[in-house]
JSON list of C-alpha atoms in Angstrom, two decimals:
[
{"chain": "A", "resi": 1405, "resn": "UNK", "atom": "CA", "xyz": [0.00, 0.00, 0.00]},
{"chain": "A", "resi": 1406, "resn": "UNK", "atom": "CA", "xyz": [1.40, 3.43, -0.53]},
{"chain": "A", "resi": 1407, "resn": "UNK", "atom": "CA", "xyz": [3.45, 4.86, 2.19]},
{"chain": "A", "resi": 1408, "resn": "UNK", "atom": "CA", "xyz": [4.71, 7.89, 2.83]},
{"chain": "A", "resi": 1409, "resn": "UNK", "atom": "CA", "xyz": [7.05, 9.24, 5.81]},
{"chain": "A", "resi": 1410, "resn": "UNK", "atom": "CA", "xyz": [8.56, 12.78, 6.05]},
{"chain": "A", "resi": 1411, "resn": "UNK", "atom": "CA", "xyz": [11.88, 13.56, 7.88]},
{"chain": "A", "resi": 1412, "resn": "UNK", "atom": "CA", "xyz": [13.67, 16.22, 8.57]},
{"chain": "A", "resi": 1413, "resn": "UNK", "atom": "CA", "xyz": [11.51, 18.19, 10.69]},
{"chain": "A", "resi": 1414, "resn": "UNK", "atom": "CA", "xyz": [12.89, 20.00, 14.19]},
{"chain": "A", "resi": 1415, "resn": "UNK", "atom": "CA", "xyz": [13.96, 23.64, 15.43]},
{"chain": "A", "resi": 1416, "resn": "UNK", "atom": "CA", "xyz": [14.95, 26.05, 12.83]},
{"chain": "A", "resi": 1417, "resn": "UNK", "atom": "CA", "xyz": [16.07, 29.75, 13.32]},
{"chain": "A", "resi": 1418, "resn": "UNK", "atom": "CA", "xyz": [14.46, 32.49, 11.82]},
{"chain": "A", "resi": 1419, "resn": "UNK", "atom": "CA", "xyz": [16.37, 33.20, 8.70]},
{"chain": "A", "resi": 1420, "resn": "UNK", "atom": "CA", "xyz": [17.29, 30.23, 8.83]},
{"chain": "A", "resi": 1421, "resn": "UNK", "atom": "CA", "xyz": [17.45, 26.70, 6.44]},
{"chain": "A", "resi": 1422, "resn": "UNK", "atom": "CA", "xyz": [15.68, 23.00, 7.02]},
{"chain": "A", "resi": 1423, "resn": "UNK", "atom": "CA", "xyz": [15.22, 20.56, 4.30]},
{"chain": "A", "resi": 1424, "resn": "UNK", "atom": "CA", "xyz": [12.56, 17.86, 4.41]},
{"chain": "A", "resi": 1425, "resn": "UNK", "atom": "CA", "xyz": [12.57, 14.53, 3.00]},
{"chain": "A", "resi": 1426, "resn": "UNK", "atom": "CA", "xyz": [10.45, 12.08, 2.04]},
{"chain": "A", "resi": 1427, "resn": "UNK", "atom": "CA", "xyz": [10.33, 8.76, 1.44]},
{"chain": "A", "resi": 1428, "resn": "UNK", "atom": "CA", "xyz": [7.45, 6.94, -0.89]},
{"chain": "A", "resi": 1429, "resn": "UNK", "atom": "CA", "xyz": [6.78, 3.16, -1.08]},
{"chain": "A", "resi": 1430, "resn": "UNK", "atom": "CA", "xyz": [4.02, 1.11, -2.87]},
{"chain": "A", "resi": 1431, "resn": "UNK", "atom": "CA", "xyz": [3.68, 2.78, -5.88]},
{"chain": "A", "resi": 1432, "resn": "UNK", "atom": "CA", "xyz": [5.53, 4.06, -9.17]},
{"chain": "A", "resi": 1433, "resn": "UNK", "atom": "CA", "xyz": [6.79, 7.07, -7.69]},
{"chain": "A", "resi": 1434, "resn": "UNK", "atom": "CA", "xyz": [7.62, 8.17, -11.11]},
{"chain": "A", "resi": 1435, "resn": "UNK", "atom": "CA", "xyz": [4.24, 8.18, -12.39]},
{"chain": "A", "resi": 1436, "resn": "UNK", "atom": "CA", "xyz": [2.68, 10.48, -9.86]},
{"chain": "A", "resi": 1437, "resn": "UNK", "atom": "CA", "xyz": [2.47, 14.18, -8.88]},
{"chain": "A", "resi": 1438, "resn": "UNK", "atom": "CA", "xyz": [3.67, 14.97, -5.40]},
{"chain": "A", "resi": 1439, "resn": "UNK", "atom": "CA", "xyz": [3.23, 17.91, -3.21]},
{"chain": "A", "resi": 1440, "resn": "UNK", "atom": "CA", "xyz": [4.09, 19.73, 0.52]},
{"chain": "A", "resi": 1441, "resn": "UNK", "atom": "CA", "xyz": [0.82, 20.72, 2.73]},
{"chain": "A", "resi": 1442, "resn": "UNK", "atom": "CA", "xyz": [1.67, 22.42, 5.69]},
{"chain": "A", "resi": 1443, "resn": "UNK", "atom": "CA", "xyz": [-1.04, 22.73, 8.67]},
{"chain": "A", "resi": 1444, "resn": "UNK", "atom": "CA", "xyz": [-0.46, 24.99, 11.52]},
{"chain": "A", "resi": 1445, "resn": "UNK", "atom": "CA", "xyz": [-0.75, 22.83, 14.81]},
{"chain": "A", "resi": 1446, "resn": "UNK", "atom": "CA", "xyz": [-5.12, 23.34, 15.65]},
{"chain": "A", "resi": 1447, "resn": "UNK", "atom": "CA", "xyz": [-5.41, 25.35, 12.48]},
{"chain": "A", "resi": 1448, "resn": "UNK", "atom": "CA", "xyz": [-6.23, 24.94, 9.04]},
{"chain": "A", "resi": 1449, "resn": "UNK", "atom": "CA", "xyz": [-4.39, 23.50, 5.75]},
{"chain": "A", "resi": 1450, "resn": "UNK", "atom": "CA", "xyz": [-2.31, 24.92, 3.29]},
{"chain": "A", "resi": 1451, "resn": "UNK", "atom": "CA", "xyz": [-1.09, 23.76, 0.03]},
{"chain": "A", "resi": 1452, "resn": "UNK", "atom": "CA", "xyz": [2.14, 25.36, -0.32]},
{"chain": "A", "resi": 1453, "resn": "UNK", "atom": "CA", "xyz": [3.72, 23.27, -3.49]},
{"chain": "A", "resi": 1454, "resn": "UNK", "atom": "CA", "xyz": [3.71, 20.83, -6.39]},
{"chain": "A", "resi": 1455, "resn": "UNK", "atom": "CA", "xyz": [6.13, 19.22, -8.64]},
{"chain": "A", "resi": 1456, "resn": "UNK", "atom": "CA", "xyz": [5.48, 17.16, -11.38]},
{"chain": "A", "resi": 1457, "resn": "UNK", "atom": "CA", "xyz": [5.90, 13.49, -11.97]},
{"chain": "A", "resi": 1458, "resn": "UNK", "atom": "CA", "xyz": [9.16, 14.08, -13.97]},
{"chain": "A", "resi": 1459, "resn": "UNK", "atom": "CA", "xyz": [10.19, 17.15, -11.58]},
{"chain": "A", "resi": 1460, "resn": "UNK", "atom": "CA", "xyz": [10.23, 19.58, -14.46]},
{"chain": "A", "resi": 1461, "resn": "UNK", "atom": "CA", "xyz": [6.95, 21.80, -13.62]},
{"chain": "A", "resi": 1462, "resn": "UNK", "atom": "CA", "xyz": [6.83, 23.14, -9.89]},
{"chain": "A", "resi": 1463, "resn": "UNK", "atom": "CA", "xyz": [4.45, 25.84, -8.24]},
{"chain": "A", "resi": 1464, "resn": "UNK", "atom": "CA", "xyz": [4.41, 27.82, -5.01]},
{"chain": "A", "resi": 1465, "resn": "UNK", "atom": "CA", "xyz": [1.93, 29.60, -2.64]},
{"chain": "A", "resi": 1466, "resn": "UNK", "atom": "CA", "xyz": [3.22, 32.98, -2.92]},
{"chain": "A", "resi": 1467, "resn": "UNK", "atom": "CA", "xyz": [4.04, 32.88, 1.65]},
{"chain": "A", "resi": 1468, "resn": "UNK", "atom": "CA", "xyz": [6.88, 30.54, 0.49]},
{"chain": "A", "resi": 1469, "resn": "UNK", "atom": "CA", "xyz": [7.57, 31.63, -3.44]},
{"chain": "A", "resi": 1470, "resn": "UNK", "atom": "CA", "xyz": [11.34, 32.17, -3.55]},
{"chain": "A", "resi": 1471, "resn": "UNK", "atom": "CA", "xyz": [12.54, 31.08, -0.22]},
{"chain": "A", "resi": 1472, "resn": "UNK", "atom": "CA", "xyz": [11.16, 27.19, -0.81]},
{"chain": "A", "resi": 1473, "resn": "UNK", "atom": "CA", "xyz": [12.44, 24.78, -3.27]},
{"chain": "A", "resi": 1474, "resn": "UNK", "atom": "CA", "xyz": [10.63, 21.71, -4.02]},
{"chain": "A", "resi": 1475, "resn": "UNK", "atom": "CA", "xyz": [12.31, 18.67, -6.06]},
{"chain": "A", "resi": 1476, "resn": "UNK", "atom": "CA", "xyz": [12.30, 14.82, -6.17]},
{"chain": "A", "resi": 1477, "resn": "UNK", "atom": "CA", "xyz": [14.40, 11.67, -7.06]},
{"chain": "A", "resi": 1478, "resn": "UNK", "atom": "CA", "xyz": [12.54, 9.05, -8.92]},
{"chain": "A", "resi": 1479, "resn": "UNK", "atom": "CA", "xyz": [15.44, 6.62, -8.89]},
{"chain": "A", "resi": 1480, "resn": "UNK", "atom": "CA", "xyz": [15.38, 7.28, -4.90]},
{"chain": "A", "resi": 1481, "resn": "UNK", "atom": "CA", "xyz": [11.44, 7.21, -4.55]},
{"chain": "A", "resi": 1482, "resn": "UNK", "atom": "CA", "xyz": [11.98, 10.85, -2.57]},
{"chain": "A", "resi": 1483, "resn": "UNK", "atom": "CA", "xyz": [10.59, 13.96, -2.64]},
{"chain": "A", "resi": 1484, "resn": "UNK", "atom": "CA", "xyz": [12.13, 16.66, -0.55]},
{"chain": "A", "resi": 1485, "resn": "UNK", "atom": "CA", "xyz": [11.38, 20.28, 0.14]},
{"chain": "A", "resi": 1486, "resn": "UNK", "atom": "CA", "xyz": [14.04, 23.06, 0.90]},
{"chain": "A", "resi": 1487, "resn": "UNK", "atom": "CA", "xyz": [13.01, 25.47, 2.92]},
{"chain": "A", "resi": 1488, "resn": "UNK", "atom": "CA", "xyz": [15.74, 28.54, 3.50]},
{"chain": "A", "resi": 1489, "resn": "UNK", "atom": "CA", "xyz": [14.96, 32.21, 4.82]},
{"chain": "A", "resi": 1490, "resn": "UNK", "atom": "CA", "xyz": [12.30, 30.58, 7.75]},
{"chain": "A", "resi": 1491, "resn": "UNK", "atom": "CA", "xyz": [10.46, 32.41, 8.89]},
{"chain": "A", "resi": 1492, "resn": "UNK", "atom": "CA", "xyz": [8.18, 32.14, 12.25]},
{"chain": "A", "resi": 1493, "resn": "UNK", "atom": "CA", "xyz": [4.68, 31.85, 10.58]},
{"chain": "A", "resi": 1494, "resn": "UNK", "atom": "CA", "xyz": [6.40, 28.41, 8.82]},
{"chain": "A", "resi": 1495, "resn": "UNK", "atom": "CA", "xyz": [5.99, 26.75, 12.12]},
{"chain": "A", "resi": 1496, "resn": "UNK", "atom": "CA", "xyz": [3.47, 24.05, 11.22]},
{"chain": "A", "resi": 1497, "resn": "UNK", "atom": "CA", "xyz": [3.55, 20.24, 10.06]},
{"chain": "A", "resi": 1498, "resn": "UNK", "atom": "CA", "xyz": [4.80, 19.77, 6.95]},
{"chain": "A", "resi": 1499, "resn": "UNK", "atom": "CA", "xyz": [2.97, 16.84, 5.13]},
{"chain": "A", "resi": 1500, "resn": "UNK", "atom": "CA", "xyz": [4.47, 14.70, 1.54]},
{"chain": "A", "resi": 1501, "resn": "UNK", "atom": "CA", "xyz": [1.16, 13.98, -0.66]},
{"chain": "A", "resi": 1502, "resn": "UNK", "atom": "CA", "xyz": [0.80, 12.19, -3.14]},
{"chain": "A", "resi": 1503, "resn": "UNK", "atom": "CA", "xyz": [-1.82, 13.00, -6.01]},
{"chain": "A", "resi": 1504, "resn": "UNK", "atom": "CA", "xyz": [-2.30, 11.41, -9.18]},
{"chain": "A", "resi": 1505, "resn": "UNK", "atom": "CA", "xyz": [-0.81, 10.89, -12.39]},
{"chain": "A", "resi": 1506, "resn": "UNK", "atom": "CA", "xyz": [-2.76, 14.02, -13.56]},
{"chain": "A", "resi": 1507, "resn": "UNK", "atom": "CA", "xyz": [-1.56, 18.00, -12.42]},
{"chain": "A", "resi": 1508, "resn": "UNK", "atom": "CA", "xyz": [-4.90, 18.69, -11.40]},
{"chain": "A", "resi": 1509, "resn": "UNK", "atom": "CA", "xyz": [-5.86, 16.13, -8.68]},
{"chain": "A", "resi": 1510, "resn": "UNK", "atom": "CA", "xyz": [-6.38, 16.01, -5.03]},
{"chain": "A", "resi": 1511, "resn": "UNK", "atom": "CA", "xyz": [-4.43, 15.17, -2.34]},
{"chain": "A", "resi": 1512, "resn": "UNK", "atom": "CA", "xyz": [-5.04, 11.40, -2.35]},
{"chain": "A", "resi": 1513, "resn": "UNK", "atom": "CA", "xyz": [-2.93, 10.52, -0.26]},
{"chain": "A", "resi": 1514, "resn": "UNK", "atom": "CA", "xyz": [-0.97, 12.25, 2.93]},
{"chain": "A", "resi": 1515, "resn": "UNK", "atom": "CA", "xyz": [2.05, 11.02, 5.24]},
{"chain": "A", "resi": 1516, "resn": "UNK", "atom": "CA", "xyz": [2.06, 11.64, 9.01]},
{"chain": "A", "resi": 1517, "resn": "UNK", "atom": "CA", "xyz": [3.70, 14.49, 9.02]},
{"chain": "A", "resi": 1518, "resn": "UNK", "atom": "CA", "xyz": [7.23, 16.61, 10.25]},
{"chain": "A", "resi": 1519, "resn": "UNK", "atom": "CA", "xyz": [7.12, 19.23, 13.03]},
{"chain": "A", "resi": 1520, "resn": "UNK", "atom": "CA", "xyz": [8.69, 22.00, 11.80]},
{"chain": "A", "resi": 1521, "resn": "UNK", "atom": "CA", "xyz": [8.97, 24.98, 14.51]},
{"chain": "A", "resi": 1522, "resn": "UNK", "atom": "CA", "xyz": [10.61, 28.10, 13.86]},
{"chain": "A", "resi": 1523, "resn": "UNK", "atom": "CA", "xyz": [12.15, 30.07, 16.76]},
{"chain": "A", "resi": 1524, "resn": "UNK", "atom": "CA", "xyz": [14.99, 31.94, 18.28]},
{"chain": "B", "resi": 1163, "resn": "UNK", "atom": "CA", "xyz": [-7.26, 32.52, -5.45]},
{"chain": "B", "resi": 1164, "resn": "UNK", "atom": "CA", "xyz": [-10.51, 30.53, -4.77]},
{"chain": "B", "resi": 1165, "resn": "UNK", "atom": "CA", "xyz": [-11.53, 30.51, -1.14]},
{"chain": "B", "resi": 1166, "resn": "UNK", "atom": "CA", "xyz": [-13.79, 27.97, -0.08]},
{"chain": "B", "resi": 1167, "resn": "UNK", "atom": "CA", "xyz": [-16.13, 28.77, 2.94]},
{"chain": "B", "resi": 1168, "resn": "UNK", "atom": "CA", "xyz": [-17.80, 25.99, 5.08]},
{"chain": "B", "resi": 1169, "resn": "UNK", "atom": "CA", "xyz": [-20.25, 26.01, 7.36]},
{"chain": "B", "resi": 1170, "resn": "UNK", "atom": "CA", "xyz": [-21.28, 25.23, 9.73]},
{"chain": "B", "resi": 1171, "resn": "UNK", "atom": "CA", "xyz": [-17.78, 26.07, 11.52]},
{"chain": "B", "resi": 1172, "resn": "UNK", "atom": "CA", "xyz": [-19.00, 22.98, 14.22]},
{"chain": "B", "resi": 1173, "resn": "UNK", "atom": "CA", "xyz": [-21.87, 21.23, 15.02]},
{"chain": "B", "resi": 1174, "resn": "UNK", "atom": "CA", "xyz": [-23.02, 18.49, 17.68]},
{"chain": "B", "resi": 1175, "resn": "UNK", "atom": "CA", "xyz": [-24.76, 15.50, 16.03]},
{"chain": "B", "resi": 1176, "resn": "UNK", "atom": "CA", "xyz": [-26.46, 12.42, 17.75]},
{"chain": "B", "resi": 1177, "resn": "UNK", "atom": "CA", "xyz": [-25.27, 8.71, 16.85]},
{"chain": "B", "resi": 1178, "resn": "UNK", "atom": "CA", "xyz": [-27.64, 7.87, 13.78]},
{"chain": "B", "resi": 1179, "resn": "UNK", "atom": "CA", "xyz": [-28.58, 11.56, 12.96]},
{"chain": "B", "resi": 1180, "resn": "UNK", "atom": "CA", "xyz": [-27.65, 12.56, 9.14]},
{"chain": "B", "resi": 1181, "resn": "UNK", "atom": "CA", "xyz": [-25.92, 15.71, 9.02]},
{"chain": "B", "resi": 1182, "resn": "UNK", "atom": "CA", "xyz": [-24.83, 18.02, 6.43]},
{"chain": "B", "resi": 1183, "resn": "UNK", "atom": "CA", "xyz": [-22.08, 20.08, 5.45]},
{"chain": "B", "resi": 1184, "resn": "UNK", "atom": "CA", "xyz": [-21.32, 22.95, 3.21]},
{"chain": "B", "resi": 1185, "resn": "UNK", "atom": "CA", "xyz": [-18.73, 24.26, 1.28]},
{"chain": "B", "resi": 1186, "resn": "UNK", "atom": "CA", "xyz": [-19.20, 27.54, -1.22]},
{"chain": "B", "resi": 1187, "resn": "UNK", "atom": "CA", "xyz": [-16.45, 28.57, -3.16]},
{"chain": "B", "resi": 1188, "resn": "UNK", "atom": "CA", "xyz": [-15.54, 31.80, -4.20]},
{"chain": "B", "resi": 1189, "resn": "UNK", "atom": "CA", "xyz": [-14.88, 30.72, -7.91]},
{"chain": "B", "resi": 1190, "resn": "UNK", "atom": "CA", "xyz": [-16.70, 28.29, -10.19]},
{"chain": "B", "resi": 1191, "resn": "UNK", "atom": "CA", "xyz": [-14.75, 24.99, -10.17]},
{"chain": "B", "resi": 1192, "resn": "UNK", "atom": "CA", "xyz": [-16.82, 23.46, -12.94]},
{"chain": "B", "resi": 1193, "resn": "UNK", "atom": "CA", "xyz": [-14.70, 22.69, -16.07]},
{"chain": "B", "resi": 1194, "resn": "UNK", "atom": "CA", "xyz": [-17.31, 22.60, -18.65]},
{"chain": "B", "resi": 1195, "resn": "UNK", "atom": "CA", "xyz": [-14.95, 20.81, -21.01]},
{"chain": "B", "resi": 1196, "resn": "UNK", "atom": "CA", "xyz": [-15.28, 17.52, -19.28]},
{"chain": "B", "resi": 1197, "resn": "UNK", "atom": "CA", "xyz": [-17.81, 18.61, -16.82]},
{"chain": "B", "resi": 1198, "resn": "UNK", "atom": "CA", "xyz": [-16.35, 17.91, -13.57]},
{"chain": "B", "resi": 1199, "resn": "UNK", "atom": "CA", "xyz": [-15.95, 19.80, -10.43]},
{"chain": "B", "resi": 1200, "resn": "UNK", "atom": "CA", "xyz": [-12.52, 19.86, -8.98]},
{"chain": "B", "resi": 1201, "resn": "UNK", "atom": "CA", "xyz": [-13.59, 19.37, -5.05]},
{"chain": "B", "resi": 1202, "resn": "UNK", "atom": "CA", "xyz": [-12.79, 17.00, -3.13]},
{"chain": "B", "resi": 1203, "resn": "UNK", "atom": "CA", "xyz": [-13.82, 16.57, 1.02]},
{"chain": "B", "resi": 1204, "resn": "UNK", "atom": "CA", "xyz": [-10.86, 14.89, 3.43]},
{"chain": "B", "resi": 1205, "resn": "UNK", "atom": "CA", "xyz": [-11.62, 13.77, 7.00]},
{"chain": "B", "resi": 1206, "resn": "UNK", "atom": "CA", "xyz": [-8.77, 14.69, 9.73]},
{"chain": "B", "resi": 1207, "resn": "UNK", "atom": "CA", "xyz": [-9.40, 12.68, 12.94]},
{"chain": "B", "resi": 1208, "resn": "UNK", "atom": "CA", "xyz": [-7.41, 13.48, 16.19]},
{"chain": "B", "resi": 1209, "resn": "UNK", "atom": "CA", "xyz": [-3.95, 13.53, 16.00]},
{"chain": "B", "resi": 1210, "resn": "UNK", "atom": "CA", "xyz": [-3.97, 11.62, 12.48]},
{"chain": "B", "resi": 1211, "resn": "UNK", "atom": "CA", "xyz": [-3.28, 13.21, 8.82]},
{"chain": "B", "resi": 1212, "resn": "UNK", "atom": "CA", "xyz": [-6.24, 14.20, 6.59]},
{"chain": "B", "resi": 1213, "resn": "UNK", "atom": "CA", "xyz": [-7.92, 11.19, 4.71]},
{"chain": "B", "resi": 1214, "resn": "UNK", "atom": "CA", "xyz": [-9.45, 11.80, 1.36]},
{"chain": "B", "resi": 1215, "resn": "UNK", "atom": "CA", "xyz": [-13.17, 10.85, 1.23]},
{"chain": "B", "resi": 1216, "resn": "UNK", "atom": "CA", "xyz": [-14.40, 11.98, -1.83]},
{"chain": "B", "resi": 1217, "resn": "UNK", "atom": "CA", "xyz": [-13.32, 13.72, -5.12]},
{"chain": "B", "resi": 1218, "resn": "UNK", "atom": "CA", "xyz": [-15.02, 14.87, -8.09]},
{"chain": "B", "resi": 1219, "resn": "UNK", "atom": "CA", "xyz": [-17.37, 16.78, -6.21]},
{"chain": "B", "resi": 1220, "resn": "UNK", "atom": "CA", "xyz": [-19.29, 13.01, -5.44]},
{"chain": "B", "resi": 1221, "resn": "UNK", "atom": "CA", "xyz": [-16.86, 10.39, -5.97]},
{"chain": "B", "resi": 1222, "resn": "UNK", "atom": "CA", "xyz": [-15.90, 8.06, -3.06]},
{"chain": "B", "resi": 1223, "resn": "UNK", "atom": "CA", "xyz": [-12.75, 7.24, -2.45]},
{"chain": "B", "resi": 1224, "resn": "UNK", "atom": "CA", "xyz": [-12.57, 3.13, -2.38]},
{"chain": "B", "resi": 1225, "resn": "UNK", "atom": "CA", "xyz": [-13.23, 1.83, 1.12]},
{"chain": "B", "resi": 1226, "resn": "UNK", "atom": "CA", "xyz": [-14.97, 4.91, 2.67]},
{"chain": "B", "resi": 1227, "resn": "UNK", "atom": "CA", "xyz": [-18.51, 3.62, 3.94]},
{"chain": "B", "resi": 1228, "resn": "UNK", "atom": "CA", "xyz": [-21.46, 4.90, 1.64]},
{"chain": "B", "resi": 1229, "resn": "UNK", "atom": "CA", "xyz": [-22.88, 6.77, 4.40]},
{"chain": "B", "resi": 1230, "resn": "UNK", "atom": "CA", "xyz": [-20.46, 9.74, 3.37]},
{"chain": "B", "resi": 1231, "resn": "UNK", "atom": "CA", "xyz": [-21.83, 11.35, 0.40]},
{"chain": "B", "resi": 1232, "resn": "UNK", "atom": "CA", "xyz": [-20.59, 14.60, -2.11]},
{"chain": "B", "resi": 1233, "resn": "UNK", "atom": "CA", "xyz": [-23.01, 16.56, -4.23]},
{"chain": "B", "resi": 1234, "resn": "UNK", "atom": "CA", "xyz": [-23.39, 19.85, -5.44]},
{"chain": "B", "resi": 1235, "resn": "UNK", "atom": "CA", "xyz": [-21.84, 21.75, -8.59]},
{"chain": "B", "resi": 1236, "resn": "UNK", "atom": "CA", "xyz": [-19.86, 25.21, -9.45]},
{"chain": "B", "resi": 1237, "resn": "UNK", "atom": "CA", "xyz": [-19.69, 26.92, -6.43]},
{"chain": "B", "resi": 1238, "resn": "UNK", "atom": "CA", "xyz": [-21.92, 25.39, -4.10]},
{"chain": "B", "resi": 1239, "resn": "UNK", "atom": "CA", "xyz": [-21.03, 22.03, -2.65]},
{"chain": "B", "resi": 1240, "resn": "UNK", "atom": "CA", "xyz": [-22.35, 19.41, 0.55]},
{"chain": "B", "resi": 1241, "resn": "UNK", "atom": "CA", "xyz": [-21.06, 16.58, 2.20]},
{"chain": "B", "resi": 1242, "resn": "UNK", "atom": "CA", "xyz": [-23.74, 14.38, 4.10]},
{"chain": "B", "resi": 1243, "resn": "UNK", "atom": "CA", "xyz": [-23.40, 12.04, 6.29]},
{"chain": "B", "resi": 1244, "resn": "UNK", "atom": "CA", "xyz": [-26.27, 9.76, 6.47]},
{"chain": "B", "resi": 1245, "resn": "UNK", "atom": "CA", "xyz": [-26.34, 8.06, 9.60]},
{"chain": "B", "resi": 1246, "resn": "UNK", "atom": "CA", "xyz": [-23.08, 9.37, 11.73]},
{"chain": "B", "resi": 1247, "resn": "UNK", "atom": "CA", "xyz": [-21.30, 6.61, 13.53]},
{"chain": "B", "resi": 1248, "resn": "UNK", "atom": "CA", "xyz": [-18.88, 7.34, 16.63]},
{"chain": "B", "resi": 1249, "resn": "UNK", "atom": "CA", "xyz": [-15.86, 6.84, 14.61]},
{"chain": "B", "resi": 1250, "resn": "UNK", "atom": "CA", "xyz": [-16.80, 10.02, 12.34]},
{"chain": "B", "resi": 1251, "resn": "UNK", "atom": "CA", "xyz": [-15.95, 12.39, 14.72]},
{"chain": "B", "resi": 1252, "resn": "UNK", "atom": "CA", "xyz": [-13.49, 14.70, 12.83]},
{"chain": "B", "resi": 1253, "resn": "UNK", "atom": "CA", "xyz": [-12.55, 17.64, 11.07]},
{"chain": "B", "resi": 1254, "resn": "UNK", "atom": "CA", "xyz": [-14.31, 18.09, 7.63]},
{"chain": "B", "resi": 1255, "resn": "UNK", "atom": "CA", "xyz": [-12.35, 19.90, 4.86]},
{"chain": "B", "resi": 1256, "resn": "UNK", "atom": "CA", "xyz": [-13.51, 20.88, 1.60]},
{"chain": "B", "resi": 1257, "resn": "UNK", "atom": "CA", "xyz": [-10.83, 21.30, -0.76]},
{"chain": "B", "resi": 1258, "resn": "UNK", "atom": "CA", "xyz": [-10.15, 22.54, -4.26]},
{"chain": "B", "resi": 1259, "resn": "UNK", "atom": "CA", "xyz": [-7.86, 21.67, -7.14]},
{"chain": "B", "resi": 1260, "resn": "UNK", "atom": "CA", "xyz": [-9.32, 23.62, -9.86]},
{"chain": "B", "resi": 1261, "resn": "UNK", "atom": "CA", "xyz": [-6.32, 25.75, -10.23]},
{"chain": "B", "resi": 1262, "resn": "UNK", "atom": "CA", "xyz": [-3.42, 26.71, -8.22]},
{"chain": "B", "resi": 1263, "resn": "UNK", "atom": "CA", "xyz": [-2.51, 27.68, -5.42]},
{"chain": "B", "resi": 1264, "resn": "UNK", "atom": "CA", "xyz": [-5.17, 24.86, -4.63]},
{"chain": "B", "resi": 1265, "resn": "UNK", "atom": "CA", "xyz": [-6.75, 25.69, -1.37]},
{"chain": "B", "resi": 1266, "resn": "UNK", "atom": "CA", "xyz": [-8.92, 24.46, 1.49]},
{"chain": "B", "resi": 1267, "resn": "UNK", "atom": "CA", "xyz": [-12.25, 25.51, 3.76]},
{"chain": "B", "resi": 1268, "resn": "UNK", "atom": "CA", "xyz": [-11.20, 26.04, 6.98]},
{"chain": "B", "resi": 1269, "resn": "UNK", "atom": "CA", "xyz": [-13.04, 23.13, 8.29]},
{"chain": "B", "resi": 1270, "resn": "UNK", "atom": "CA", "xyz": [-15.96, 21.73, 10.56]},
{"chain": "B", "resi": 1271, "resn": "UNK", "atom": "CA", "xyz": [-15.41, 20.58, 13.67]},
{"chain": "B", "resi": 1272, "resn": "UNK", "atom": "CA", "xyz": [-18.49, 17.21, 13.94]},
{"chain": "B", "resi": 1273, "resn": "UNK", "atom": "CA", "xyz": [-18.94, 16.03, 17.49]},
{"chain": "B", "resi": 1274, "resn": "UNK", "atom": "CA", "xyz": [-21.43, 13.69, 18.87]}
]
């Protein structure tokens, strides 16, 4: 069954840099879209980016256009997400999704999460 | 962007009582070339991740019960549950990937 656990997550300083990882199993990670959702802890969702299934089309919510870089490794089933110039509003959990084959599709489905908390 | 607005924000529901939920967008997310609305409803229980339900507006996801239910088209949208169980107690999101940055409702709390 697809699988999906996200690493990387812990105390980062504003102005800072933290990169997340991911690791997929249980599907052809090649074939799909992936993205990052980040939820503030006891608030609500956002979708903050997407990369396509061969890596070469990527979007951003503007809060993290040009300080976040997403990008993945089909050979190494991973998607990661690079997150420099933090800032304290990124506190939240960071969540790997997987969507479909197709750029327009839901989040299907969603890993457990990485604490990210950003604080001096 | 789109916003999507749900309500109720929470509501209290007894075991076996259907219950609805609403979601309005700000934006029509009807493509009319293949006719299909790009909205999908997750449920987040306690300290889990969000679970998709439903996508396509009224498509479940395999193995959610057929109590849950989508309906609704363009910018008005519902999610009814048709007898509510104890293990439904959860956040409700609507959510929308008609264009990006794809964004969500900022959920109903359901309690028994």
């Amino acid at each position: 069954q697809v699988h999906l656990v996200e690493s990387g997550g812990g105390l980062g300083k504003p102005g800072g840099s933290l990169r997340l990882s991911c690791a997929a199993s249980g599907f052809t990670f090649s074939d799909y879209y992936m993205s990052w959702i980040r939820q503030v802890p006891g608030k609500g969702l956002e979708w903050i980016s997407y990369i396509s299934n061969s890596g070469n089309t990527v979007d951003y919510v503007d809060s993290v256009k040009g300080r976040f870089t997403i990008s993945r490794d089909n050979d190494k089933n991973s998607l990661y997400l690079q997150m420099n110039s933090l800032r304290t509003e990124d506190t939240a959990v960071y969540f790997c999704v997987r969507q479909s084959p197709r750029p327009r599709s839901p989040a299907q489905y969603w890993g457990q999460g990485t604490l990210v908390t950003v604080s001096s | 962007d789109i916003v999507l607005t749900q309500s109720p924000d929470s509501l209290a529901v007894s075991l076996g009582e259907r219950t609805t939920i609403n979601c309005k967008s700000s934006q029509n997310v009807l493509y009319s070339s293949n006719n299909k609305n790009y909205l999908a409803w997750h449920q987040q229980k306690p300290g889990q991740p969000p679970k998709l339900l439903i996508n396509w507006a009224s498509t479940r996801e395999s193995g959610v019960p057929d109590r849950f239910s989508g309906s609704g088209s363009g910018t008005d949208f519902t999610l009814t549950i048709s007898s509510l169980q104890a293990e439904d107690v959860a956040i409700y999101y609507c959510q929308q990937y008609f264009s990006f940055p794809f964004t969500f409702g900022q959920g109903t709390k359901l309690e028994i």
